[in-house]
CSV table of C-alpha atoms in Angstrom, one decimal:
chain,number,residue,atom,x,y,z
A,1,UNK,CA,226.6,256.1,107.9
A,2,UNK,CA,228.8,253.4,108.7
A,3,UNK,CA,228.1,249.7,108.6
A,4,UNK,CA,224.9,249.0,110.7
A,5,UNK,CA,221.5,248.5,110.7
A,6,UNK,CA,220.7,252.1,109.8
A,7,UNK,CA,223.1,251.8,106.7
A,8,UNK,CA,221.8,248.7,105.6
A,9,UNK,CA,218.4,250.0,105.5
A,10,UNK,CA,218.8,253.2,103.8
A,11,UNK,CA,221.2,251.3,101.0
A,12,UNK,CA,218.4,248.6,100.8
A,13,UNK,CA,215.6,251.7,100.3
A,14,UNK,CA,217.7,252.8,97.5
A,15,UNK,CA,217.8,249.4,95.9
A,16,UNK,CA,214.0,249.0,96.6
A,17,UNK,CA,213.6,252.2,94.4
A,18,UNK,CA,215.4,251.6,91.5
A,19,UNK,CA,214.0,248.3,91.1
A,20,UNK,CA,210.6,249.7,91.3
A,21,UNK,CA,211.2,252.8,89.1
A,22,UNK,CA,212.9,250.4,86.5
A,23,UNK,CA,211.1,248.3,83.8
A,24,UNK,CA,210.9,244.8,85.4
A,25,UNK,CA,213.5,243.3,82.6
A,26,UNK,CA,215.5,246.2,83.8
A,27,UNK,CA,215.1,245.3,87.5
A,28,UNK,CA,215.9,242.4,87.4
A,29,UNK,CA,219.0,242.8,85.3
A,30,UNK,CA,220.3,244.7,88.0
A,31,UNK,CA,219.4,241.8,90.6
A,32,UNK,CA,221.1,239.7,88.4
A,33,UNK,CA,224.3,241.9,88.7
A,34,UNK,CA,224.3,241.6,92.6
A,35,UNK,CA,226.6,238.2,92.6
A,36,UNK,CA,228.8,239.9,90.3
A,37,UNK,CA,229.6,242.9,93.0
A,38,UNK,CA,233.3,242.4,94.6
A,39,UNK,CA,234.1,241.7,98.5
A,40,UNK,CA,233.6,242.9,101.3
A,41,UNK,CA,231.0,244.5,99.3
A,42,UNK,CA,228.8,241.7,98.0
A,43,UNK,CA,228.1,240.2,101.9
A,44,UNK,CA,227.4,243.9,102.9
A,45,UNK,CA,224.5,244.4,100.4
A,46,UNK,CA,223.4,241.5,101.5
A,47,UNK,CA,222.5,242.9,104.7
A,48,UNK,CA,220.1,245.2,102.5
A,49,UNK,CA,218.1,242.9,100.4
A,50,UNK,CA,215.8,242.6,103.7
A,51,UNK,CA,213.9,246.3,103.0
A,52,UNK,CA,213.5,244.3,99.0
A,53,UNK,CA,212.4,241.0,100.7
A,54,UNK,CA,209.6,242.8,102.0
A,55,UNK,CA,208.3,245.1,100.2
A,56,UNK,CA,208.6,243.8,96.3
A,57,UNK,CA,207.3,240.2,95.2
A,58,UNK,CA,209.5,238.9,92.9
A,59,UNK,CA,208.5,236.8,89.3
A,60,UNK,CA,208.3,233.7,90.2
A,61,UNK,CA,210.7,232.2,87.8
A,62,UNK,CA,213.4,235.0,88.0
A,63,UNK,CA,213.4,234.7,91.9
A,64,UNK,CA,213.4,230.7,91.3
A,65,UNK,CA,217.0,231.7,89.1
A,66,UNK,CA,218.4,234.5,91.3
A,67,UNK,CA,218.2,233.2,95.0
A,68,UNK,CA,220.1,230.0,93.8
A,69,UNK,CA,222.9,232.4,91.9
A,70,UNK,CA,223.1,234.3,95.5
A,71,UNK,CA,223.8,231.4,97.1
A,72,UNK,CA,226.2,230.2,94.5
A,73,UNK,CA,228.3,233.2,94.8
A,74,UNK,CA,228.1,233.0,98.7
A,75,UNK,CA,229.7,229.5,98.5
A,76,UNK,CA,231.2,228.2,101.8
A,77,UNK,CA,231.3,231.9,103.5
A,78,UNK,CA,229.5,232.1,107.0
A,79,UNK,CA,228.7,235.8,106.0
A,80,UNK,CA,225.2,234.3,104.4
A,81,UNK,CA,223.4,235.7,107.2
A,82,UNK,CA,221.9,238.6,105.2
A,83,UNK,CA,220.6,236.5,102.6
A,84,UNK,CA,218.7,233.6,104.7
A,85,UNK,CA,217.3,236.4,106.7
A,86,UNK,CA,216.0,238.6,103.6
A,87,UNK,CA,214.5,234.4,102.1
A,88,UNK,CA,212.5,234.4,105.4
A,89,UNK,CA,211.3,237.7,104.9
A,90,UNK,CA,210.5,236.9,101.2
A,91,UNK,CA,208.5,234.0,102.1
A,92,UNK,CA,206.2,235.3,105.5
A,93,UNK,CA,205.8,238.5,103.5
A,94,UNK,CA,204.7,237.2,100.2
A,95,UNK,CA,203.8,233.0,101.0
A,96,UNK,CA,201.7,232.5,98.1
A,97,UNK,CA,204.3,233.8,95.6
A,98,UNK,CA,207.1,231.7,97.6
A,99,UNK,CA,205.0,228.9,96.7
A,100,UNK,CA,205.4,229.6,93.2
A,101,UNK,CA,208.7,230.0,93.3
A,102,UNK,CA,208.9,226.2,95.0
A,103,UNK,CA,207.2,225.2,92.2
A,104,UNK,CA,209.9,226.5,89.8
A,105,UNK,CA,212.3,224.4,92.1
A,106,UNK,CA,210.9,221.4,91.8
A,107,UNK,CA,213.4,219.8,89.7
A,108,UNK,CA,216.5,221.7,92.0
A,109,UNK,CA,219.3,219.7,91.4
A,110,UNK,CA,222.1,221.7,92.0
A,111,UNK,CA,223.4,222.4,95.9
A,112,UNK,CA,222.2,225.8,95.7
A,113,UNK,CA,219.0,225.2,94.1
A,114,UNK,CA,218.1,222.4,96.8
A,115,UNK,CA,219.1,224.7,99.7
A,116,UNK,CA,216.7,227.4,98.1
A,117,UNK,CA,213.9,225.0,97.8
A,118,UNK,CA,214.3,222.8,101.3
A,119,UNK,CA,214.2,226.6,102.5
A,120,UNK,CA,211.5,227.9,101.0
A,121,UNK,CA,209.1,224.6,101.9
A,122,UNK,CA,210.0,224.4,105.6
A,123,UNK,CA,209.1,227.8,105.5
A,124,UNK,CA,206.0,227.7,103.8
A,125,UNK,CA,204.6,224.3,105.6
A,126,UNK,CA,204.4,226.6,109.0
A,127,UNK,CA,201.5,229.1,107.5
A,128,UNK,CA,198.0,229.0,107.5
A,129,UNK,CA,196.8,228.6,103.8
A,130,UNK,CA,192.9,228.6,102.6
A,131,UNK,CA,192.3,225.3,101.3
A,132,UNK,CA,192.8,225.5,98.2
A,133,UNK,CA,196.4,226.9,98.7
A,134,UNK,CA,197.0,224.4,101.3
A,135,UNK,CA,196.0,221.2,98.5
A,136,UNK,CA,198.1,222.6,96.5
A,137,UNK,CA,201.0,222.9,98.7
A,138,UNK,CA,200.4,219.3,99.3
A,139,UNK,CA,200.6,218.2,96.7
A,140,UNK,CA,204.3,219.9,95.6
A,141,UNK,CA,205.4,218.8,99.6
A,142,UNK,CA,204.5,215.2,97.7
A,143,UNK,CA,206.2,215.4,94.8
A,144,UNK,CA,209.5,216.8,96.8
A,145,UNK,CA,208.8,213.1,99.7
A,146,UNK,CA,208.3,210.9,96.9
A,147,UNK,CA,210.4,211.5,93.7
A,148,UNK,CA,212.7,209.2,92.7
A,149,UNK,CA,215.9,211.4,92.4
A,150,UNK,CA,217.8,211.6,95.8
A,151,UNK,CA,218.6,215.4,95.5
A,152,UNK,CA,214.9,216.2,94.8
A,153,UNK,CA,214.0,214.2,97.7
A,154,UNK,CA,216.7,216.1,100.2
A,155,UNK,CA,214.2,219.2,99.4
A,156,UNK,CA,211.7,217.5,101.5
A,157,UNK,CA,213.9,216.1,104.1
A,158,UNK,CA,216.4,218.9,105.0
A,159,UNK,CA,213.3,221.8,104.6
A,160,UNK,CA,212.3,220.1,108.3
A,161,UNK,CA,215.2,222.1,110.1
A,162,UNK,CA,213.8,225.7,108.6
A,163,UNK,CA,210.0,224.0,109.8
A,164,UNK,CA,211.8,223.4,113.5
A,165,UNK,CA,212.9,226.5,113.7
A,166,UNK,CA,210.2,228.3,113.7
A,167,UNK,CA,208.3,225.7,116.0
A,168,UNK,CA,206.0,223.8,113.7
A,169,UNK,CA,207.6,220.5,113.9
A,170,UNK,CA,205.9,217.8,115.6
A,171,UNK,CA,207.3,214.5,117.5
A,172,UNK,CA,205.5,212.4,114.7
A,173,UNK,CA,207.0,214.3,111.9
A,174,UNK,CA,210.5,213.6,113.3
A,175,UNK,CA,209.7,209.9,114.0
A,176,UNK,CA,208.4,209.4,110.1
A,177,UNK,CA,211.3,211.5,109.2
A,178,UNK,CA,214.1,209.3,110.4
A,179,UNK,CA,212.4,206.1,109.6
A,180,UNK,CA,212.4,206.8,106.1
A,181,UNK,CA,215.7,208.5,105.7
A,182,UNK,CA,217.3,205.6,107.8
A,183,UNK,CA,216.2,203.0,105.3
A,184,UNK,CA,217.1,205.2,102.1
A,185,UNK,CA,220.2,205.6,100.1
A,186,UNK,CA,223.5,206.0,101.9
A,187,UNK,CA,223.6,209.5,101.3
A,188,UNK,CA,220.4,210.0,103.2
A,189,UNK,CA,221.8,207.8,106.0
A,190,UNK,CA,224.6,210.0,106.4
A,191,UNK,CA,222.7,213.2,106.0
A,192,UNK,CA,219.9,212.3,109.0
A,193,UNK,CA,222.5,212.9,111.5
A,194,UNK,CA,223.1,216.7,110.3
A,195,UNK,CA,218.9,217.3,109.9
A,196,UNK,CA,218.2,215.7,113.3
A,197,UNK,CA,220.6,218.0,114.9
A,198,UNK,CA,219.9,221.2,113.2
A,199,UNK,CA,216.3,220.4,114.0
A,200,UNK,CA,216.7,219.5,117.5
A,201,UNK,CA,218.9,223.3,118.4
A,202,UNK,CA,215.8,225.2,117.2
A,203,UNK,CA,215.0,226.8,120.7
A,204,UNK,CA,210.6,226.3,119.9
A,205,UNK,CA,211.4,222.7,119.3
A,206,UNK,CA,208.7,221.0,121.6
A,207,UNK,CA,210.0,218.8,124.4
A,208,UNK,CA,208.1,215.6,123.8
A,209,UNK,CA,210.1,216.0,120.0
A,210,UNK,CA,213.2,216.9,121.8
A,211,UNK,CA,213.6,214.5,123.7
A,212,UNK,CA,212.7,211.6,121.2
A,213,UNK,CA,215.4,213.3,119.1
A,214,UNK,CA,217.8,212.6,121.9
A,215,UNK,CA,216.7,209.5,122.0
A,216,UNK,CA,217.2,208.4,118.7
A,217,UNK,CA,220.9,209.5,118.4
A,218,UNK,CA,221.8,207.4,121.6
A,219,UNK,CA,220.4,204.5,119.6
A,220,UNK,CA,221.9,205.0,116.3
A,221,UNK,CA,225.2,207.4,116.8
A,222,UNK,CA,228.3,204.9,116.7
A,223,UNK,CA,231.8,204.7,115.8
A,224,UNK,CA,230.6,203.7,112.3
A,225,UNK,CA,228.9,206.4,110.9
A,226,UNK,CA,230.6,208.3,108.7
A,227,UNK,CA,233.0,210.9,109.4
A,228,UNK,CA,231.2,213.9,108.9
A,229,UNK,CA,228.3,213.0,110.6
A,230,UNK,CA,230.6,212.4,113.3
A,231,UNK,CA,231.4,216.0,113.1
A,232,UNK,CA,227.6,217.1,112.8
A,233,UNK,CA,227.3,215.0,116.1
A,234,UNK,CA,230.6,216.9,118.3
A,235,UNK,CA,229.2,219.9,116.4
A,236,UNK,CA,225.7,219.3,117.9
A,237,UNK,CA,227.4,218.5,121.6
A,238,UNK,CA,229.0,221.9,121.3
A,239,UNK,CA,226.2,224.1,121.2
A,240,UNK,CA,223.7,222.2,123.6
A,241,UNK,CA,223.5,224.1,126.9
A,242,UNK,CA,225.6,223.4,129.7
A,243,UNK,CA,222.6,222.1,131.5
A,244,UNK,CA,222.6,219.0,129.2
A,245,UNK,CA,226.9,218.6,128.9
A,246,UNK,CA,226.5,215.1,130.4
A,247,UNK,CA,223.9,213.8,127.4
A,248,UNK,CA,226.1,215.7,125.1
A,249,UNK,CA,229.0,214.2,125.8
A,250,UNK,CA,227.5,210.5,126.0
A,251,UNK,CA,227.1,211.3,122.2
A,252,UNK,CA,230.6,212.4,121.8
A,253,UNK,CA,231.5,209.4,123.5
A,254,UNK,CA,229.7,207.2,121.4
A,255,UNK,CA,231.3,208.4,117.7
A,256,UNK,CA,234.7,208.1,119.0
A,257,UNK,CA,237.3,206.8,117.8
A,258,UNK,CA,238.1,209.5,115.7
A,259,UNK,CA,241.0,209.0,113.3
A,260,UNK,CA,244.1,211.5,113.8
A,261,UNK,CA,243.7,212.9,110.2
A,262,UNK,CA,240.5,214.0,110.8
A,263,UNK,CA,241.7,217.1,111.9
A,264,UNK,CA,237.9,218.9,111.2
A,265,UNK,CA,236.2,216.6,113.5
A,266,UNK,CA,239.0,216.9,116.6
A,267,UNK,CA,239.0,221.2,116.6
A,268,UNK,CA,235.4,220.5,116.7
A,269,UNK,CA,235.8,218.6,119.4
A,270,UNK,CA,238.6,220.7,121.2
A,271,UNK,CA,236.0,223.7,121.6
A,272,UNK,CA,233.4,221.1,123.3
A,273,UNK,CA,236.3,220.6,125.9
A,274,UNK,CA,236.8,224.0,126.1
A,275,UNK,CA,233.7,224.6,126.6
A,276,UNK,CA,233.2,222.1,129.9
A,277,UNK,CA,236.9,223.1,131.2
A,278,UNK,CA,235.2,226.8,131.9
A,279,UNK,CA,232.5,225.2,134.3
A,280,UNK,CA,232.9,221.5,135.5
A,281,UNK,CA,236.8,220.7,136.1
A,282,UNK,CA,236.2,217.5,137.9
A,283,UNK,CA,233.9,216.1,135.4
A,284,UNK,CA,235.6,217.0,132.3
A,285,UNK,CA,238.7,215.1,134.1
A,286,UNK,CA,236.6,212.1,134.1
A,287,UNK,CA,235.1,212.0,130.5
A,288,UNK,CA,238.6,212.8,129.4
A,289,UNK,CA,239.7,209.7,130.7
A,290,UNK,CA,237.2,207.6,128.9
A,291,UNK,CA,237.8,209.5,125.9
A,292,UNK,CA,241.5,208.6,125.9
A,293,UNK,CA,240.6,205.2,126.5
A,294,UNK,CA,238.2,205.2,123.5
A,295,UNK,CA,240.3,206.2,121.2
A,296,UNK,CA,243.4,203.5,122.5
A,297,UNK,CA,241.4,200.4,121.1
């Protein structure tokens, strides 16, 4: 069949099959085997675990186990593509169970459990519950805003970039969002720069929001902050359109300077030069210039 959408799906029907046609102990002891499977293989079935996404709902407390372990084994390969795709599927296919999974994450800790969860809540936030769902999602979205441990609280704050990408973030939730992580601990400090961002490249992001968002970074980005939100700044500059290179590279301009063994940061940056060599000569000439000059005090 080859590797393609077709093959995906008809290897994600089988897997759909046995799960069902299995005890659920059973079932789920051959989820639990998926992180196990070898590369290239492992990324490739993640392709398939959309057809499962939506057709089975999971037990709560095995999902709440088993999405973490996926993205544990995915670690730092961009190859995750499969996965966050099958989690969206999970969750607009089955909310009400995704909210019981959240619930089983409400003590994540662990990278991969707080990615899960921040996932899983921006998601949910964007459906239309009956009323007594909706109190009760409140209520969870409240104990995520207002608990006491910082990687508990990141659930809340970094589920807003999942919530912007699928066009249910408002300017006032943005403007609430960076007040309170700009006056938090210095890991939420840092971390605003990457959440703005992310949040602000969702293509449904309203306008009024966008530009506030904009706004904001002209005001706060400096040479101070730390290095890697200087990267999830250039990082940001690369993938605005061309029709806003000037306001992207006023950003760039204001993180800089940029310390020679940051050699992350500067590739970054290279490809946002790249990038405006290919359609405005003359005025990458002239930021150029300033850049140098930056970067010579």
């Amino acid at each position: 069949l080859g590797w393609d959408e077709m093959s995906y799906r008809a290897t994600g029907l089988f897997l759909l099959l046995s799960v069902e046609q299995l005890p659920e102990h059973s079932g789920e002891a051959l989820l639990r085997e998926m992180p196990n499977v070898a590369n290239p293989y492992f990324f490739m079935a993640l392709e398939s675990l959309s057809v499962l996404a939506a057709e089975r709902e999971l037990r709560a407390e095995f999902a709440a186990e088993w999405f973490p372990a996926l993205v544990r084994r995915i670690g730092n390969d961009m190859a995750s593509g499969g996965f966050w795709k099958a989690l969206a599927i999970y969750c607009d296919q089955h909310p009400k169970s995704s909210l019981e999974v959240l619930q089983c994450l409400s003590n994540a800790q662990s990278e991969d459990q707080i990615s899960v969860a921040a996932f899983i809540l921006g998601a949910v936030r964007s459906f239309d519950f009956d009323e007594l769902t909706l109190s009760q999602f409140k209520k969870l979205e409240s104990e995520f805003s207002n608990s006491e441990t910082v990687g508990t609280r990141s659930v809340y704050n970094r589920s807003w970039i999942e919530t912007s990408r699928r066009g249910k973030m408002r300017q006032t939730d943005l403007e609430l969002l960076v007040n309170r992580m700009s006056v938090g601990m210095p890991d939420e400090r840092e971390q605003v720069y990457w959440i703005v961002t992310r949040s602000l490249l969702s293509p449904l992001i309203p306008a009024d929001c966008l530009n506030y968002g904009l706004s904001w970074l002209r005001s706060n980005v400096s040479g101070s902050i730390a290095p890697a939100a200087k990267y999830n700044i250039i990082d940001f500059a690369v993938q605005l359109p061309a029709a806003r290179r000037k306001e992207a590279g006023e950003l760039v301009l204001l993180v800089q300077p940029i310390l020679a063994e940051h050699k992350g940061i500067w590739q970054r940056l290279e490809h946002f030069l790249v990038m405006w060599l290919q359609t405005d000569l003359a005025g990458l000439n002239e930021f150029c210039l300033e850049l140098a000059n930056k970067n010579a005090r």
